Coordinates of C-alpha atoms and ligand atoms in Angstrom, one line a residue:
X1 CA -4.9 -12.5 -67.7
X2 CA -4.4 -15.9 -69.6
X3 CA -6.1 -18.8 -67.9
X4 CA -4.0 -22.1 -68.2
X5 CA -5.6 -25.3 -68.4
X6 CA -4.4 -29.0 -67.3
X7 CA -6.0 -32.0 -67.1
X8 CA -5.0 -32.9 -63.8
X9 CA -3.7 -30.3 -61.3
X10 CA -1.7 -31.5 -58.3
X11 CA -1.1 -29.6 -55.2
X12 CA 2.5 -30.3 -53.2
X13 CA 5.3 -31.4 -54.4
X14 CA 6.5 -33.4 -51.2
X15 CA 6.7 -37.3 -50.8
X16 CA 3.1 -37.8 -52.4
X17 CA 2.9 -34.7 -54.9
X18 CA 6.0 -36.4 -56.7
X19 CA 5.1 -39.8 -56.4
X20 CA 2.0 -39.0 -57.5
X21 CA 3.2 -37.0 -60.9
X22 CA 5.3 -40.3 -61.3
X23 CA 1.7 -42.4 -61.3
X24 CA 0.2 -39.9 -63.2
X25 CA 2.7 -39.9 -66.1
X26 CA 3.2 -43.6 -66.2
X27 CA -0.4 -44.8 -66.1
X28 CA -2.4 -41.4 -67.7
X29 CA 0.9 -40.8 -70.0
X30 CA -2.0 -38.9 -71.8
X31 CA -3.0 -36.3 -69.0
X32 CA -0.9 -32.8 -69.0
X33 CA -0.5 -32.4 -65.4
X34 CA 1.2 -29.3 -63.7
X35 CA 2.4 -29.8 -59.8
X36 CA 1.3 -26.6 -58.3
X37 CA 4.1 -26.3 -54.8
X38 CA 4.1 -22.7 -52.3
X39 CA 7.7 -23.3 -51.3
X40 CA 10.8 -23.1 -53.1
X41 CA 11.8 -26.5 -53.4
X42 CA 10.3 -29.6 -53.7
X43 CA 10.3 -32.5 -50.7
X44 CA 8.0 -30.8 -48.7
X45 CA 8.8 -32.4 -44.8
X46 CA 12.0 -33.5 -45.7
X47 CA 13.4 -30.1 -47.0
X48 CA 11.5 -27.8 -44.3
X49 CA 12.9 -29.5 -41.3
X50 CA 16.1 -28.8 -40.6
X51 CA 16.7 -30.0 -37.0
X52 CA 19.5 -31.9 -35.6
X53 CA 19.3 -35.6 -36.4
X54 CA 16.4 -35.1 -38.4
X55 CA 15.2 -38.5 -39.5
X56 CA 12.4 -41.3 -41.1
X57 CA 10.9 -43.2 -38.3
X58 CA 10.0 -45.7 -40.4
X59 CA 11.7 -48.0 -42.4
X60 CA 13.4 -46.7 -46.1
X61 CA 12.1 -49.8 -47.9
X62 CA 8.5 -48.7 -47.1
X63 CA 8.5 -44.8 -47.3
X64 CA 10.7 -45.3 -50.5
X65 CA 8.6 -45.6 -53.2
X66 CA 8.3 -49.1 -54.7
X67 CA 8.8 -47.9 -58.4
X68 CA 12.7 -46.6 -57.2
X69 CA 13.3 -48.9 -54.6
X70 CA 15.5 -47.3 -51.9
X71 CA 19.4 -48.3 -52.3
X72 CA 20.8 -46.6 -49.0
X73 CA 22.7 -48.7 -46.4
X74 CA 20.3 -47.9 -43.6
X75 CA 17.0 -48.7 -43.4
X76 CA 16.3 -45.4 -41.1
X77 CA 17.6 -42.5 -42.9
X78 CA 18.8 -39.3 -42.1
X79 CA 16.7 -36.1 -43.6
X80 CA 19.0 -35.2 -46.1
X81 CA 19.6 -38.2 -47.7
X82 CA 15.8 -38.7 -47.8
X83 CA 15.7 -35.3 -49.6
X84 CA 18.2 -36.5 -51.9
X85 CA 16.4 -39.4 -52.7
X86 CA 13.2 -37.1 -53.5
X87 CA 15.0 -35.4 -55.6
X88 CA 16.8 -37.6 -57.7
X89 CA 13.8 -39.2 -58.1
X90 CA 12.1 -35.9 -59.4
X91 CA 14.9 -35.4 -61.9
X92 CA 15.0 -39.1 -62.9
X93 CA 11.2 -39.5 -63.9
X94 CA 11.3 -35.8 -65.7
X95 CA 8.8 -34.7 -62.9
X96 CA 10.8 -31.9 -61.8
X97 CA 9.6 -29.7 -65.0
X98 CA 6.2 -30.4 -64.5
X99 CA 6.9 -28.3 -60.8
X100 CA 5.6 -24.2 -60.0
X101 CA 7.6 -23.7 -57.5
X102 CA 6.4 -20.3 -55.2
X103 CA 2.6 -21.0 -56.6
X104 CA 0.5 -21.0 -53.6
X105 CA -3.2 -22.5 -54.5
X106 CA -5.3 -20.3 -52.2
X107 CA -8.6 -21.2 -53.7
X108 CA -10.3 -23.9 -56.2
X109 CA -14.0 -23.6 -57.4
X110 CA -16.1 -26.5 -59.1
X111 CA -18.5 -25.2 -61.8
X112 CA -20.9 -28.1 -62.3
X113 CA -22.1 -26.3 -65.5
X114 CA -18.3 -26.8 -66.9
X115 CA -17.3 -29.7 -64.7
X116 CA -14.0 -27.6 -64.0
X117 CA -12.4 -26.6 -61.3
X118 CA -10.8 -23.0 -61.0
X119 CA -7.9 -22.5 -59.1
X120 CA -6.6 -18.6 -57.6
X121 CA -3.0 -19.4 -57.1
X122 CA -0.2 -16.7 -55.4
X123 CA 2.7 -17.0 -57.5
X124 CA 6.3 -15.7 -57.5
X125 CA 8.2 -13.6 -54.5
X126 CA 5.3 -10.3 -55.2
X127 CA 2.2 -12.6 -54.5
X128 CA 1.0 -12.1 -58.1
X129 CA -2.7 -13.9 -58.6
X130 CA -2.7 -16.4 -61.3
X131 CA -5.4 -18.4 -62.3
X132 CA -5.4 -21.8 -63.6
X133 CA -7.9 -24.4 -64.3
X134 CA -7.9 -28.2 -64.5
X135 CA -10.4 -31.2 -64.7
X136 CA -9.4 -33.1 -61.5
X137 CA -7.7 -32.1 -58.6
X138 CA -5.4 -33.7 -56.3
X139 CA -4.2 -32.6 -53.2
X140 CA -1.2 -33.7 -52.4
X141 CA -0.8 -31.0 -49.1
X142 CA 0.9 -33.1 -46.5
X143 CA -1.3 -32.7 -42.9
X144 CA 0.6 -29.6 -41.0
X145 CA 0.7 -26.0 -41.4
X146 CA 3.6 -25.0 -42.4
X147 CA 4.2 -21.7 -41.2
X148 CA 4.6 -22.8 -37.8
X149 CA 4.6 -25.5 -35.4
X150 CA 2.6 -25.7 -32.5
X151 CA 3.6 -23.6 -28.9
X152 CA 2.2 -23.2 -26.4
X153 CA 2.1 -20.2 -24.1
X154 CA 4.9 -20.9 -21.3
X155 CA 3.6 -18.7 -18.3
X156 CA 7.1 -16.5 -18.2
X157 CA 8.8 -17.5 -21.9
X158 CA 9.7 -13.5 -21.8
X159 CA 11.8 -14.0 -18.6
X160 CA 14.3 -16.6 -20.1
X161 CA 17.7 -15.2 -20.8
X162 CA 18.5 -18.8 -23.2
X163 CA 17.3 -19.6 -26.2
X164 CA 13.8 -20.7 -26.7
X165 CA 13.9 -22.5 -30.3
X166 CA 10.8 -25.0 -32.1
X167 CA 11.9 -27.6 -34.1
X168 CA 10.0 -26.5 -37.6
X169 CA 11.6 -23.7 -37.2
X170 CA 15.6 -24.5 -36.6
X171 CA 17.9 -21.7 -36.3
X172 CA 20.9 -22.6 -38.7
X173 CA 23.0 -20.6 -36.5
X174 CA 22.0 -22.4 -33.0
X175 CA 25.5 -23.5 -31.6
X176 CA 24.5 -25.9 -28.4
X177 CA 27.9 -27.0 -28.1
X178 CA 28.7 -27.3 -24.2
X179 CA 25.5 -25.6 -23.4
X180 CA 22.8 -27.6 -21.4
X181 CA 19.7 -28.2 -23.6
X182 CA 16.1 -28.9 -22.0
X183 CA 13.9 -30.9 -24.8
X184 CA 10.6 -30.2 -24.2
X185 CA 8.3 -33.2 -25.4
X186 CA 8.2 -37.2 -25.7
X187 CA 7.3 -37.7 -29.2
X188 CA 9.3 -38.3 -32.1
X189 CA 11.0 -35.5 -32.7
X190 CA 12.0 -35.7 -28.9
X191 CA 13.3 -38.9 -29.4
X192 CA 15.5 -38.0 -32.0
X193 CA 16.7 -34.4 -30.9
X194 CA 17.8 -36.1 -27.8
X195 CA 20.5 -38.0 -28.7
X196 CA 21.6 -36.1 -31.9
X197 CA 22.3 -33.2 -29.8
X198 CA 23.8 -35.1 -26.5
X199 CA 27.1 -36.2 -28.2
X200 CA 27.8 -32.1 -28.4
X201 CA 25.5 -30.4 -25.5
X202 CA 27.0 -30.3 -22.1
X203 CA 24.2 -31.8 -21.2
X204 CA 20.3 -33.0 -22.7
X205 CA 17.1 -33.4 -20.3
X206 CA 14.4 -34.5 -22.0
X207 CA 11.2 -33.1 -19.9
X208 CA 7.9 -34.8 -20.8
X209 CA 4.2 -34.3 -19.4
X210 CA 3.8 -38.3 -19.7
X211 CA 5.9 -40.9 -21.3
X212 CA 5.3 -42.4 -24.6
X213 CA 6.1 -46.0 -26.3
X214 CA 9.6 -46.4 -27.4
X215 CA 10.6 -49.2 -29.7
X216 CA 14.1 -50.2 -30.7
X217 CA 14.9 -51.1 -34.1
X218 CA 18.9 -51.7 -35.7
X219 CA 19.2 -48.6 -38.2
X220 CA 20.7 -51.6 -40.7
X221 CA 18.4 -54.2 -41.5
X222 CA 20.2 -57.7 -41.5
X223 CA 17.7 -59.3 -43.9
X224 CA 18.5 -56.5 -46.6
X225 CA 22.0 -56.9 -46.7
X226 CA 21.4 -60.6 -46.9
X227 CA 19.3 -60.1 -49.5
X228 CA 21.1 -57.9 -51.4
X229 CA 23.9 -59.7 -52.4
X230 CA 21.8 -63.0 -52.6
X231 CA 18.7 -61.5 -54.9
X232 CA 18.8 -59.0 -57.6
X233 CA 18.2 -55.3 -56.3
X234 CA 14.3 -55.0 -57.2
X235 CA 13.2 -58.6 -56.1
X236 CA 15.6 -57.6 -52.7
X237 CA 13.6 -54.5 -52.4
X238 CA 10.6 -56.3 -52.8
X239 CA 10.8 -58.5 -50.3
X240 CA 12.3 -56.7 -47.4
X241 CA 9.5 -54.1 -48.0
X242 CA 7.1 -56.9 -48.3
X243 CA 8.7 -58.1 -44.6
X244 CA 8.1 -54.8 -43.4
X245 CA 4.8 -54.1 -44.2
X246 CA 3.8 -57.2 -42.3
X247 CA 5.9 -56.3 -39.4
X248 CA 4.4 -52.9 -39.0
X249 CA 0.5 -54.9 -39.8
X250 CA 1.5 -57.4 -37.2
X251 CA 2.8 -55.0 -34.9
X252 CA -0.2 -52.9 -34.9
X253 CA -2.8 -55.9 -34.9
X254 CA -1.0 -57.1 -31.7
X255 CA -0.5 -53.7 -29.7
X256 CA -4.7 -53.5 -30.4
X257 CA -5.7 -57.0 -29.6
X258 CA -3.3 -57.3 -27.1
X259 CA -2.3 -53.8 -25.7
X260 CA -1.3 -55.5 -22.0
X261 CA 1.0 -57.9 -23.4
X262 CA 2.4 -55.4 -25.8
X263 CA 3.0 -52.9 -23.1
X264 CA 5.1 -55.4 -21.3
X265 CA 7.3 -56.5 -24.0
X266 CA 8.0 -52.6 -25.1
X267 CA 8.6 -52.2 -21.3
X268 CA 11.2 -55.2 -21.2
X269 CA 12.7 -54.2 -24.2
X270 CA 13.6 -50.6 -23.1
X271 CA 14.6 -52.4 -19.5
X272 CA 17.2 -54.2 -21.4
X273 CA 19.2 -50.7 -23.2
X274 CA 18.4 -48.7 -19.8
X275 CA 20.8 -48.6 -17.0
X276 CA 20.1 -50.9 -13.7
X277 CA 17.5 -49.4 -11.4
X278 CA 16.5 -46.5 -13.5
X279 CA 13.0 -45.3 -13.0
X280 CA 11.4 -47.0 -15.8
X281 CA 7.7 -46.9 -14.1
X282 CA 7.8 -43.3 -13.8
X283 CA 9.4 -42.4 -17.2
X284 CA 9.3 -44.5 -20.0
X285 CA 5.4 -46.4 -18.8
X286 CA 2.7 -44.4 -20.9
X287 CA -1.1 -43.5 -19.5
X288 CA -2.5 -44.9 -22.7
X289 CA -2.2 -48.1 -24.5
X290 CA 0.1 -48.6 -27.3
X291 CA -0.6 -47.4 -30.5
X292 CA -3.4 -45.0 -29.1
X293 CA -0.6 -42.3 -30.1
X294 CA 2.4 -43.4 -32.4
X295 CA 4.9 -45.8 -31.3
X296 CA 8.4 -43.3 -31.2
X297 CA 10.8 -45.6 -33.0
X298 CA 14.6 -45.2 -31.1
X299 CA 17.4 -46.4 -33.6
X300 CA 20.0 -48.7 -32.5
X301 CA 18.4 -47.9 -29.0
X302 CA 20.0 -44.0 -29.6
X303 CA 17.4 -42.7 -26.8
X304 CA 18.8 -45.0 -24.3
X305 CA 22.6 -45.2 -24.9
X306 CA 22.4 -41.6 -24.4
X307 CA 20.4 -41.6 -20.9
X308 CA 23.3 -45.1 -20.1
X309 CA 26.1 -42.7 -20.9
X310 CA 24.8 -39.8 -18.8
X311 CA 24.5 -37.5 -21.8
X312 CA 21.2 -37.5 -21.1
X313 CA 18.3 -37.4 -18.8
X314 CA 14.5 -37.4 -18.9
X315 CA 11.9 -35.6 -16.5
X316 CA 8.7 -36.2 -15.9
X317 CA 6.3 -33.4 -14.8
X318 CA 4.2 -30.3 -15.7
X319 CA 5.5 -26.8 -16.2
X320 CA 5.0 -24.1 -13.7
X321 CA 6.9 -21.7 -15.7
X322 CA 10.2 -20.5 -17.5
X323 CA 12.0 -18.9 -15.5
X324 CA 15.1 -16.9 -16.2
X325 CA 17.6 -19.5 -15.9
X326 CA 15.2 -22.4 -17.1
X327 CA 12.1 -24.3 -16.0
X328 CA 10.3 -24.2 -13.0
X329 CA 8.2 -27.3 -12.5
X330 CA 4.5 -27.6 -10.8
X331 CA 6.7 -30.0 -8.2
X332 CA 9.0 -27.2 -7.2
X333 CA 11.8 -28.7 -9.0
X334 CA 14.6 -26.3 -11.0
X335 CA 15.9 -27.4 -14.7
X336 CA 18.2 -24.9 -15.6
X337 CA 19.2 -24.6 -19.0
X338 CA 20.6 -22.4 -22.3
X339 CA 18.5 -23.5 -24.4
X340 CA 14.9 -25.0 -24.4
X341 CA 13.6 -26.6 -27.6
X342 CA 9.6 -26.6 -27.5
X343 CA 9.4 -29.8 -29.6
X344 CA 5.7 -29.6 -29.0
X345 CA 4.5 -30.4 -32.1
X346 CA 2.7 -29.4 -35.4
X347 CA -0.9 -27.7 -36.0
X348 CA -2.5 -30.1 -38.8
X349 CA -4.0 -28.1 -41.8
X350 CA -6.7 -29.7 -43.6
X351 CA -6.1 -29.7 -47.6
X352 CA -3.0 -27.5 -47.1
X353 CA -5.5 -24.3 -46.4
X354 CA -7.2 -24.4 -49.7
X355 CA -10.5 -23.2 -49.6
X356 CA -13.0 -25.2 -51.7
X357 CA -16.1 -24.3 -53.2
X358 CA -18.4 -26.5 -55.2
X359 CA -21.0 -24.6 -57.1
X360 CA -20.5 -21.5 -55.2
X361 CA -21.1 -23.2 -51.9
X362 CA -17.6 -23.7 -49.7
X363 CA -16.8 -27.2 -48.3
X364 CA -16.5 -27.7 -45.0
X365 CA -13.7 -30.5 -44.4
X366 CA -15.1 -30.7 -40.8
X367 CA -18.4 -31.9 -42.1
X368 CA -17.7 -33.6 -44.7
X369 CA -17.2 -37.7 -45.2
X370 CA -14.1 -39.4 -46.1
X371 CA -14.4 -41.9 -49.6
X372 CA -11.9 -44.8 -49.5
X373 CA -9.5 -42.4 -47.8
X374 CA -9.2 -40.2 -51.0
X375 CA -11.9 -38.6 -52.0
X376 CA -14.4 -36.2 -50.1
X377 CA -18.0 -36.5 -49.9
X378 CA -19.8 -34.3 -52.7
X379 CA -17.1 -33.1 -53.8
X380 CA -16.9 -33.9 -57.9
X381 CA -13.2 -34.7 -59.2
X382 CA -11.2 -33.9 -56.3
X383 CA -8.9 -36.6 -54.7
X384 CA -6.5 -35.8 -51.8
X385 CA -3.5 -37.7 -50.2
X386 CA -2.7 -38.6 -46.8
X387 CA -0.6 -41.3 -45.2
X388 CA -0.9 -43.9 -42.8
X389 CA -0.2 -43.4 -39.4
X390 CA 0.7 -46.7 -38.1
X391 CA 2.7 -47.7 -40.9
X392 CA 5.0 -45.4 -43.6
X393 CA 3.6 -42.5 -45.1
X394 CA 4.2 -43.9 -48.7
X395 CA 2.2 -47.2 -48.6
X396 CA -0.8 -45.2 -48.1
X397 CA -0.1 -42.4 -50.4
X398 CA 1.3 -44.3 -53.4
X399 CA -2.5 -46.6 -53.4
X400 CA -4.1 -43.1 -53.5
X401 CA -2.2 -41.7 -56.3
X402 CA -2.8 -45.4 -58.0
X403 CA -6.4 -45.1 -57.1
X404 CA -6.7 -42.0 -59.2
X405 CA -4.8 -42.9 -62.1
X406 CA -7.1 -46.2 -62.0
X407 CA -10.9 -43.6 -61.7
X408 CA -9.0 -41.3 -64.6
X409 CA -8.6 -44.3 -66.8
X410 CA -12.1 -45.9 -65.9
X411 CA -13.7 -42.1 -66.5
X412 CA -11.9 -42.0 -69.9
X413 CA -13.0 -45.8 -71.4
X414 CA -16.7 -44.8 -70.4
X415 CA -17.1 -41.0 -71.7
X416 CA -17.3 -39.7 -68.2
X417 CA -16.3 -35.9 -67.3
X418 CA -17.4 -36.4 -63.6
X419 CA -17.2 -38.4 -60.6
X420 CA -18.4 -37.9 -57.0
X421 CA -18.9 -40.0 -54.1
X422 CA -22.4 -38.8 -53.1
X423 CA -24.1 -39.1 -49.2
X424 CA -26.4 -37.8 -47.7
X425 CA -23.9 -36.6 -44.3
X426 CA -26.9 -36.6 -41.7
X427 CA -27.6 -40.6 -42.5
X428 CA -23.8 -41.2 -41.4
X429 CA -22.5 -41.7 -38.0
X430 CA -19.6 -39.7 -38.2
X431 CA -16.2 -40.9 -36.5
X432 CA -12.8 -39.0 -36.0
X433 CA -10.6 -39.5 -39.1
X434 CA -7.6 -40.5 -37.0
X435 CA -7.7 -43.1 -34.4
X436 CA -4.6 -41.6 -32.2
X437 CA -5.1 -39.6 -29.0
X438 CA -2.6 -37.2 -29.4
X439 CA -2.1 -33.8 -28.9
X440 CA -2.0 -32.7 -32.5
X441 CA -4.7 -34.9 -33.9
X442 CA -6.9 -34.0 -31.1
X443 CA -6.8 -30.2 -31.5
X444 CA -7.5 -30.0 -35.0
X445 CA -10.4 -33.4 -34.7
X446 CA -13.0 -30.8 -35.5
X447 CA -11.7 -28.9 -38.8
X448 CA -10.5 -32.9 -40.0
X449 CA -13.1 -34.9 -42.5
X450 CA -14.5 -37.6 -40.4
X451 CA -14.5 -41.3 -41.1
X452 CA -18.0 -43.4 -41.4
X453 CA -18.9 -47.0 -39.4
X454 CA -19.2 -48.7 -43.0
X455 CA -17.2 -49.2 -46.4
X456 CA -16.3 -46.9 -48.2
X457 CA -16.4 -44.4 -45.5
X458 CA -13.9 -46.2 -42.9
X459 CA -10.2 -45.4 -42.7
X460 CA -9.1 -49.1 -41.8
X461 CA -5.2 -47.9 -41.5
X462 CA -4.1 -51.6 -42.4
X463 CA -2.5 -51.4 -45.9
X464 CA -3.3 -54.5 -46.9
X465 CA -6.8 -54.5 -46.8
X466 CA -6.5 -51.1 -48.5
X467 CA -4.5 -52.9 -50.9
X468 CA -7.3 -54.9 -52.4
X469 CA -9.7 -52.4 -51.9
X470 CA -8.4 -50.1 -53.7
X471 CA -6.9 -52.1 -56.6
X472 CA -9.3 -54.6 -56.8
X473 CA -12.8 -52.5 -55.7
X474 CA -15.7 -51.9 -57.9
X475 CA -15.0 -48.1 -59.0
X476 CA -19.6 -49.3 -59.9
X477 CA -20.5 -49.3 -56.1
X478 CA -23.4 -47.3 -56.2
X479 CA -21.7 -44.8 -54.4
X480 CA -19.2 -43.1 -56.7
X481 CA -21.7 -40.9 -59.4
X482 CA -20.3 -40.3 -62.4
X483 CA -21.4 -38.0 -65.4
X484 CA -21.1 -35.2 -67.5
X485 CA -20.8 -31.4 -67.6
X486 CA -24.1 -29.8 -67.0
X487 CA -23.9 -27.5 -69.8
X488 CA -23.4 -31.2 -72.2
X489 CA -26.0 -33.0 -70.2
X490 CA -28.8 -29.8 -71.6
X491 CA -27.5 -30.2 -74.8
X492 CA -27.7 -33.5 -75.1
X493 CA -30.5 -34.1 -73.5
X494 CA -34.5 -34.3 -74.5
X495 CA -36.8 -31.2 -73.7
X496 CA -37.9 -32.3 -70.3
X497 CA -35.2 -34.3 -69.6
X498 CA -32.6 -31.4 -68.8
X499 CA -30.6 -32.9 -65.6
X500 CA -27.6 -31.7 -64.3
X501 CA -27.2 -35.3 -63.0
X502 CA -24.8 -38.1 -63.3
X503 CA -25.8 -41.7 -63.4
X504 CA -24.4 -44.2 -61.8
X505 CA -22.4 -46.5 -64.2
Ligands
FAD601 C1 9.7 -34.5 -38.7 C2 8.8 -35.4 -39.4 C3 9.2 -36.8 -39.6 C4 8.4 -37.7 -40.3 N1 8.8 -38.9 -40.4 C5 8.1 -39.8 -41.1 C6 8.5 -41.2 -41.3 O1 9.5 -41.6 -40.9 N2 7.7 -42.0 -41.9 C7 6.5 -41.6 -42.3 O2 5.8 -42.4 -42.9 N3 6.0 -40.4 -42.2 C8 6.8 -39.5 -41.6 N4 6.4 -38.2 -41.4 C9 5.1 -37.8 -42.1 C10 5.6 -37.0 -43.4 O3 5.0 -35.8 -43.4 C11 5.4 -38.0 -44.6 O4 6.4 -38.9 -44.5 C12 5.6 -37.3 -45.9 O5 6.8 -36.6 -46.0 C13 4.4 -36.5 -46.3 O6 4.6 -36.1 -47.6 P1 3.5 -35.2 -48.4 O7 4.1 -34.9 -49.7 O8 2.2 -35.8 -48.3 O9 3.4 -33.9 -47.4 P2 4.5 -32.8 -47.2 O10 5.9 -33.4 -47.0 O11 4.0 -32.1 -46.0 O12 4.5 -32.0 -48.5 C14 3.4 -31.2 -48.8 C15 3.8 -30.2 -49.8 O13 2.6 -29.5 -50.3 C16 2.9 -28.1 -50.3 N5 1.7 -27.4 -50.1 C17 0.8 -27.4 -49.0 N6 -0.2 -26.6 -49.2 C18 -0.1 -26.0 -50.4 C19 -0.8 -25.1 -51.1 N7 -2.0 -24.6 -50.6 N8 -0.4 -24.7 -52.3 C20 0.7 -25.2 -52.9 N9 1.5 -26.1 -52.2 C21 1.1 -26.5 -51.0 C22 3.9 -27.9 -49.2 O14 4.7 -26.7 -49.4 C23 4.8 -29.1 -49.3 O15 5.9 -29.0 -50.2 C24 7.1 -37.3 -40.8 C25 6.7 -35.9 -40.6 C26 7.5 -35.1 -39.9 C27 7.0 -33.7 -39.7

């Protein structure tokens, strides 16, 4: 069976996997690349979920991408238009024919001795194996498994007459209309199921373990529309995303520094949409401090207006079991409902559940040491792309993509087939790669890359910093080995002499 070759070989085509063809083709116009996606369609989150007010929860002008501003009248968008948005920007930039779609990268091998790697990819509806092979590899995976979200085992689930639905996995023909819904969960997808379904439910409870941080933001931005009709489109793009980067930096740098202060003013601020007397203490003040987990942004104060209105409620308590007729809590207390959506969360997936080799020997994300956020330790021409979680997705994933295009071209000028950051992973002191406390990032902590204590092995999660790091930072730190193939380095090299290594430049 033919092997096909590409000089740069990018797995996903979601949010990062097309922005970063778009990186790719602009900066290496020179590099064939081929975007390698399992599913069907391209956009990745934005096309899988399918849930009832499905939604960013952050703001357009920073999970847009800056090289096609986002045009839309709200700032926080709806999942289909976000789709859209993908799309058109696939089609736009000519990225879309550079997509295999139903191609499936199982595997990818590194052969030092042809400083390749060698991918096993199931293609097509039958599962056929096809192989392909490519210089540098990107993966471009997203964090979940997509398969299925996380659920948990309810002691009784088999009793329940309703409905028992997880939001990854949205029955298109759920009608809730009248019926009385029990929303299981306080995080963002709580948030928003909440109110998108209370306008048609009889009625919506939202039953959580503990509360989490709520913050209220307009769905239109003021300043944009000011700025729109005052500045041309790009330098009005500019400059509201420019204002909200440093409101998400300045909102993060406070809850940290400041985590009492910031508790109180999330706490007034939901006091002000919430209805006099409610139980505010008991429901909406978390355990932890804010920004341990992710604030849950509430649009236009959705969450609230709901709860004001009587549409909807929230709960707070543990589970017992399901029973037939709903929820039975550790308290003794009934919820009866028709349907219960477990909006429980994801399972994260390391490198979308490709298994690396290098040399024959497998990587083990879990042990291995995070470069710059984009590369792993020992691992030779392999970059992969994840987001920020305190700030939009796209910020994050767009320096990574720029960061590679930046190594590609420095590897080219300079004759170099290979790059690795190298370490030796017993003389670091390894830390958790995310900073949150969540469920989801907890459960997967061990099978996640960890972070260092020093440059260039710290995730910093503050984009501006990363901003001159990775645009302005030596590529020469000592740390980043570069080279050629083995089998060139013999050739080339005096009797004697023979090393597979890579010098630093
Ligand atoms: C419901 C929800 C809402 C979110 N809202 C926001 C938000 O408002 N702001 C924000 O910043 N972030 C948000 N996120 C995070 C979100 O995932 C990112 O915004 C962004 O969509 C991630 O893009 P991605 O391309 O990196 O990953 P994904 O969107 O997950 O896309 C990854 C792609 O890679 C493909 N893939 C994975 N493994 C393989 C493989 N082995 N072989 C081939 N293809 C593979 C997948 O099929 C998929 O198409 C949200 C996440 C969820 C689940």
């Amino acid at each position: 069976m033919a092997i096909e070759h590409f000089e740069v070989v990018i797995i996903g085509a979601g949010l990062s996997g097309i922005g970063a063809g778009y990186r790719l083709q602009t900066r290496c116009p020179d590099k064939r690349y081929v975007i390698l996606e399992a599913r069907n369609d391209l956009g990745g989150t934005w096309d899988l979920f399918r849930y009832p007010g499905v939604r960013s929860d952050s703001d357009m002008f920073t999970l847009g991408y800056p090289f096609r501003p986002w045009k839309g009248a709200k700032a926080i968008a709806g999942g289909p238009a976000i789709l859209n948005y993908l799309c058109e920007t696939a089609q736009e930039f000519g990225i879309e024919r550079h997509i295999r779609f139903q191609h499936r990268v199982q595997s990818a091998s590194w052969s030092s001795e042809d400083a390749r790697w060698l991918l096993e990819v199931q293609a097509g509806a039958d599962g056929e194996i096809r192989r392909f092979t490519c210089d540098f590899l990107y993966g471009c995976t997203g964090y979940y498994r997509y398969e299925a979200g996380y659920q948990p085992q309810f002691p009784g689930a088999a009793r329940f007459r309703g409905r028992l639905v997880h939001p990854q996995q949205w029955p298109a023909d759920l009608d809730y209309a009248g019926k009385r819904v029990l929303v299981i969960g306080s995080g963002a997808t709580a948030v928003t199921l909440v109110p998108a379904m209370a306008g048609t439910a009889a009625h919506v409870t939202m039953l959580q373990r503990s509360p989490s941080y709520l913050l209220s933001l307009p769905t239109r931005d003021p300043l944009a529309r000011l700025l729109r009709h005052a500045l041309p489109e790009r330098a009005a793009s500019r400059a509201v995303r420019w204002k909200n980067i440093l409101i998400s930096v300045g909102i993060y740098q406070l809850s940290r520094r400041a985590p009492r202060f910031t508790r109180s003013l999330l706490r007034k601020i939901a006091m002000k949409s919430l209805p006099q007397g409610y139980e505010i203490e008991k429901h909406f003040n978390p355990k932890y401090e804010p920004w341990d987990q992710r604030l849950c942004l509430v649009p236009d104060a959705d969450m609230f207006r709901a709860i004001r209105a009587r549409r909807a409620s929230v709960v707070t308590g543990q589970i017992e079991s399901l029973t037939e007729n709903g929820i039975r809590l550790q308290s003794g207390e009934e919820l009866e409902a028709d349907i219960i959506v477990s909006a429980t969360g994801l399972q994260m997936l390391a490198l979308g559940g490709v298994k690396l080799t290098v040399d024959g020997a497998p990587v083990h994300a879990g042990r291995a040491f995070v470069y710059k956020g984009v590369m792993l330790s020992n691992v030779p021409n392999f970059a992969f792309c994840v987001g920020y979680t305190n700030a939009s997705w796209t910020l994050r994933a767009d320096l990574s993509s720029t960061f590679v295009c930046r190594l590609l071209n420095y590897m080219d000028r300079r004759g170099h087939r290979t790059c690795m950051p190298a370490c030796d992973p017993s003389s670091l002191e390894g830390r958790p790669l995310l900073n949150l406390t969540s469920g989801y990032v907890q459960r997967a902590a061990a099978d996640l890359p960890k972070q260092g204590r020093e440059k260039p092995w710290i995730i910093r999660q503050n984009y501006i910093l990363d901003l001159l790091t990775m645009k302005l930072g030596r590529l020469k730190d000592g740390i980043l080995k570069f080279g050629a193939p083995v089998r060139a380095a013999r050739a080339e090299a005096p009797e004697g002499m023979r090393t597979a290594s890579v010098a630093d430049d």
